[in-house]
XYZ file of C-alpha atoms in Angstrom:
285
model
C -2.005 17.560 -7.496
C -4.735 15.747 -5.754
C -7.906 18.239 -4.730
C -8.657 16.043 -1.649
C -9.516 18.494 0.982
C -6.736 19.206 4.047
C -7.120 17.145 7.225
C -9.134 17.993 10.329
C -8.003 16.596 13.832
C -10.182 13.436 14.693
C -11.135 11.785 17.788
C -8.700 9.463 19.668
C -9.742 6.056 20.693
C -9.209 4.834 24.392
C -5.629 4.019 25.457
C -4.744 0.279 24.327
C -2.664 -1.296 26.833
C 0.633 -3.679 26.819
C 0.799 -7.023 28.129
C 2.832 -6.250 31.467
C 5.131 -9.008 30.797
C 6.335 -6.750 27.849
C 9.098 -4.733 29.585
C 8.836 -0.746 28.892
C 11.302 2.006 27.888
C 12.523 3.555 30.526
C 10.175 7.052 29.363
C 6.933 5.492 29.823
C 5.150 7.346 32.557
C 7.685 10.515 32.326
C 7.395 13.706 30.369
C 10.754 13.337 28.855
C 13.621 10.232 28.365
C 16.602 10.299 30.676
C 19.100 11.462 28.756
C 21.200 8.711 26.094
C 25.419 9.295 27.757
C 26.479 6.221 25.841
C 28.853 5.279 23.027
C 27.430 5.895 19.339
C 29.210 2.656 18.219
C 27.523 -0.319 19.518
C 28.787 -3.679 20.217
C 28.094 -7.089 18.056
C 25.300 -7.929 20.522
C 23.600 -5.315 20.979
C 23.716 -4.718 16.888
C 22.411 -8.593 17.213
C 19.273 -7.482 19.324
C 18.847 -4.241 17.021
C 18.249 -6.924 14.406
C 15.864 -8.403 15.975
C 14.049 -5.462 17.137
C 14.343 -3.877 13.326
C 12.786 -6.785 11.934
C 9.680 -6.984 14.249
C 8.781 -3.171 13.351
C 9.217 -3.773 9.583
C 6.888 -6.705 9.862
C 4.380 -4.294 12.212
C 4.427 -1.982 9.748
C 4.187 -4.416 6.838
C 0.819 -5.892 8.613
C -0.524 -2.704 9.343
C 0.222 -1.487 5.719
C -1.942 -4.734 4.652
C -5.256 -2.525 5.761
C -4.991 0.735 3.837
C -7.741 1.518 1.838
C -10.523 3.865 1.454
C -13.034 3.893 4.590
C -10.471 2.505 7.228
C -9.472 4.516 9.936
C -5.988 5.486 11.093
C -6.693 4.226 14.307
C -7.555 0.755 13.139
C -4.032 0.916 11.447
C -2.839 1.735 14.672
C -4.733 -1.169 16.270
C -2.873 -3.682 13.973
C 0.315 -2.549 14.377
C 0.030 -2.268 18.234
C -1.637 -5.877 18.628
C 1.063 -7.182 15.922
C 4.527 -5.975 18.297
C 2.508 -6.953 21.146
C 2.050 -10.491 20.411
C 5.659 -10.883 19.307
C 6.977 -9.553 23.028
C 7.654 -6.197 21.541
C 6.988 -2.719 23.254
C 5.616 -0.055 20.868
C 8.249 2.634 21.518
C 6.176 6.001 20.247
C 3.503 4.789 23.118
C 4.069 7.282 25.654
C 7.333 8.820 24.748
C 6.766 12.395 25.445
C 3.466 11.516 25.967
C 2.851 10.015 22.615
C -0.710 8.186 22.731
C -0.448 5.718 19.912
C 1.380 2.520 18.964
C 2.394 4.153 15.577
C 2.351 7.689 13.726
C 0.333 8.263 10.510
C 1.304 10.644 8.368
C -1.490 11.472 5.763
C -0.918 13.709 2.665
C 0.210 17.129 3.958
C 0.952 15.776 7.157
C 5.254 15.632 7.438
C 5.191 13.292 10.366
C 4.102 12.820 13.728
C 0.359 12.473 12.484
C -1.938 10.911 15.713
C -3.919 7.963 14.612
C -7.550 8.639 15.232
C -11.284 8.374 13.718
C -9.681 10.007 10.501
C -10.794 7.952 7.649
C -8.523 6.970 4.191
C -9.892 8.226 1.340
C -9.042 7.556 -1.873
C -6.387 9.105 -3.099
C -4.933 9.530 0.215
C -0.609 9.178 0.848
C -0.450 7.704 4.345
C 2.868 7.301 6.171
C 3.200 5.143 8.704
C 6.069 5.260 11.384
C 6.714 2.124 13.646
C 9.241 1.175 16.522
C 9.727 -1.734 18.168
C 11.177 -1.919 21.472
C 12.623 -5.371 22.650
C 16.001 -7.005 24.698
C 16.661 -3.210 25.884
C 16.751 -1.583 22.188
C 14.922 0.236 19.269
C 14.163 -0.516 15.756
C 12.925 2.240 13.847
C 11.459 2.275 9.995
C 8.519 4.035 8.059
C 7.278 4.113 4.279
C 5.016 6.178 2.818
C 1.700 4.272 0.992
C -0.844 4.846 -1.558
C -4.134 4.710 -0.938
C -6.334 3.567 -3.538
C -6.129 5.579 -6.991
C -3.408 8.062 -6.382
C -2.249 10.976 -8.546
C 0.587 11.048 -10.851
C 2.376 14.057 -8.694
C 1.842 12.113 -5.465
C 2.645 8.691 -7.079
C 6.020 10.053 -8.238
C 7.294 12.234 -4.569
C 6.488 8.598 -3.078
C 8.483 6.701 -5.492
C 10.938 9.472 -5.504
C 11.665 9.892 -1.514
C 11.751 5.928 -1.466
C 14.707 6.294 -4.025
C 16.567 9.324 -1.865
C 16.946 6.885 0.947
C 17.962 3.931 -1.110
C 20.589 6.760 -2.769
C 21.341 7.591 0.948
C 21.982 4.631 2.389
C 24.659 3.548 -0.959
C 25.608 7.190 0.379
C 27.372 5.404 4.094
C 30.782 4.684 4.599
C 33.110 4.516 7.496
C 35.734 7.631 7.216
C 33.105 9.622 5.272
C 31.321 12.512 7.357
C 27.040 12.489 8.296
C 26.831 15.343 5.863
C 27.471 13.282 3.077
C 24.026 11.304 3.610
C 22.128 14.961 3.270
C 23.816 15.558 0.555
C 22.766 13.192 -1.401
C 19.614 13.103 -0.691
C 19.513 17.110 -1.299
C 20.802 16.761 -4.791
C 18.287 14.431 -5.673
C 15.302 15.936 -4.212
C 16.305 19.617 -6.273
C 16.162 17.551 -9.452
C 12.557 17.332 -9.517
C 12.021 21.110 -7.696
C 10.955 19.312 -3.781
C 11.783 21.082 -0.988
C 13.431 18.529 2.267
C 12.548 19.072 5.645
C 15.183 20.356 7.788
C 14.253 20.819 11.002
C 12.765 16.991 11.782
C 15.543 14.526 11.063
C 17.024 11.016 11.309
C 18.729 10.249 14.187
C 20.923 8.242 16.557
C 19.495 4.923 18.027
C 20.188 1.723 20.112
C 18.782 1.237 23.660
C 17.680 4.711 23.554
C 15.426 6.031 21.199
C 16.333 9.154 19.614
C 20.495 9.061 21.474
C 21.272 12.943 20.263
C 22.897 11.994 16.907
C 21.248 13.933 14.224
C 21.408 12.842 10.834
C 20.309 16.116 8.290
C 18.554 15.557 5.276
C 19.935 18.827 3.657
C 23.478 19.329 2.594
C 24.298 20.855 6.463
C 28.364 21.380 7.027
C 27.803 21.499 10.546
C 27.254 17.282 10.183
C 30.544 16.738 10.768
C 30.541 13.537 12.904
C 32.273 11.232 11.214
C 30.728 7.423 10.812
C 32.616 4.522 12.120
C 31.863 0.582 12.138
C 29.002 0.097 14.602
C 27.136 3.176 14.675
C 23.971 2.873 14.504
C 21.124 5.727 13.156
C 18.235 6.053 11.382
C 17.997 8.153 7.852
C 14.192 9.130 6.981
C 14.045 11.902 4.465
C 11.319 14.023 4.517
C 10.570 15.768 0.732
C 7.777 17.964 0.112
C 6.299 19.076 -3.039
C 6.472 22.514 -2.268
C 8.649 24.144 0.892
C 10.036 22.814 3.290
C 8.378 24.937 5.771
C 6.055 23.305 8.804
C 3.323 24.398 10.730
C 2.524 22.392 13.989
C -0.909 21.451 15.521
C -2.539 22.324 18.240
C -1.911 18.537 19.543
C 1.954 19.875 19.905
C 2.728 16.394 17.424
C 1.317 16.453 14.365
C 3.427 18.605 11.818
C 1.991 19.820 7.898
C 3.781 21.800 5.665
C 3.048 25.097 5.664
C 1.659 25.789 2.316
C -0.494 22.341 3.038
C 0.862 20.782 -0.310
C 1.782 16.932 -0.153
C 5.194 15.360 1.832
C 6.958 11.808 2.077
C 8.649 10.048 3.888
C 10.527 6.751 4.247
C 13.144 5.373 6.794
C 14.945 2.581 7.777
C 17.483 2.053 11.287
C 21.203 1.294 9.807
C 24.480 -0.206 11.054
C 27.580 1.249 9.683
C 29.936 -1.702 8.522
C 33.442 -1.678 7.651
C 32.372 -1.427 3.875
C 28.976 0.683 4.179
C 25.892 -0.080 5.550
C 23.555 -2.907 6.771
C 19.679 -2.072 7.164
C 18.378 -3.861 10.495
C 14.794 -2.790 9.479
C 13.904 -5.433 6.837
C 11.219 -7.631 7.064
């Protein structure tokens, strides 16, 4: 595995403001969301606005992806992304949910997720996640992929590839009738092939005007994910794998989350509709 030394905390850059003809969540300025009461299964239009929503945080990612290398920051990456949703009418959702105080999260090497973006600087050899929502016409889109960052090590190289591959398997995975559990399942068996441990205790979730609605989807083979999927439901999947356990520590910063024996972790997500047939990603570029 790469020797790159563990991560340090950096220093946050001033708050970057939205446009106030973008219209905010309805958490900005609270400690906590209200509370998501509605329906898991989600009308044609509001499916139709996910779309739209989806598609402007793959392309914010996609932009902000276009910058890593060794000797940028994360917070430049964060500048991109913000600027890039902004100009296309779109809210950043992580800015200021729970307090959040970036546009984006980035996840670097041992980091699981969550990662602040700061004066940290790429180096090469780096993993990076990066974790982007875009919040437009009332609703969420939600996706993140994990990057490389200049010459990369086989090891690292392959858990990217790999937990890339457990979401595609996921996703194949969804079918109306069929219980969430199936999803971790899946993923689960693939990840033990290769000896990675999958985070349990951070998972995908449940999403349409609200950002995370209380619908967990596991990433582990859990029997208590018993909800079964239906046409219209609408979630994210983002496995987490980790080339050693799947055990966390959690900064000081109460966000930013590193496996506990420091080794590396990836991640990748997309926001799905269930169909009547399987499933149709609403985070592609």
């Amino acid at each position: 595995m790469s020797g790159q030394s563990l991560l340090v905390p950096g220093t946050l850059s001033p708050h970057r403001g939205v446009p106030a003809s973008i219209p905010r969540p309805e958490y900005v300025g609270k400690d906590a969301p209200t509370p998501y009461t509605g329906p898991e299964v989600q009308d044609a239009e509001t499916v139709e606005k996910m779309r739209i929503a989806g598609r402007i945080a793959a392309r914010a990612m996609a932009e902000a992806a276009k910058h890593i290398a060794p000797g940028v920051t994360t917070d430049k990456l964060d500048e991109v992304a913000h600027e890039y949703l902004c100009d296309h009418g779109a809210y950043p959702s992580t800015l200021g949910y729970r307090k959040f105080p970036k546009s984006l999260c980035t996840s670097v090497n041992e980091v699981i997720c969550h990662g602040i973006p700061d004066s940290t600087v790429l180096r090469d050899g780096d993993i990076v996640n990066l974790d982007v929502t875009a919040y437009i016409h009332g609703v969420h889109g939600d996706n993140n992929a994990t990057y490389l960052c200049g010459e990369v090590d086989e090891e690292s190289r392959l858990l990217v590839e790999r937990t890339r591959e457990s979401l595609n398997r996921a996703i194949k995975a969804v079918r109306p009738g069929r219980q969430i559990n199936v999803i971790g399942r899946v993923i689960e068996s693939y990840a033990k092939r290769f000896g990675y441990g999958v985070v349990r205790d951070f998972t995908g979730h449940g999403i349409n005007s609200s950002f995370h609605s209380g619908l967990i989807i596991p990433h582990y083979d859990d029997p208590r994910a018993t909800t079964v999927m239906k046409p219209g439901m609408t979630f994210t999947i983002e496995p987490m794998l980790t080339l050693g356990t799947h055990e966390w520590d959690m900064w000081e910063d109460g966000w930013t989350v590193v496996t506990k024996d420091r080794k590396r972790t990836a991640q990748f997500e997309h926001t799905l509709v269930v169909t009547g047939s399987g499933a149709e990603i609403l985070t592609l570029p």
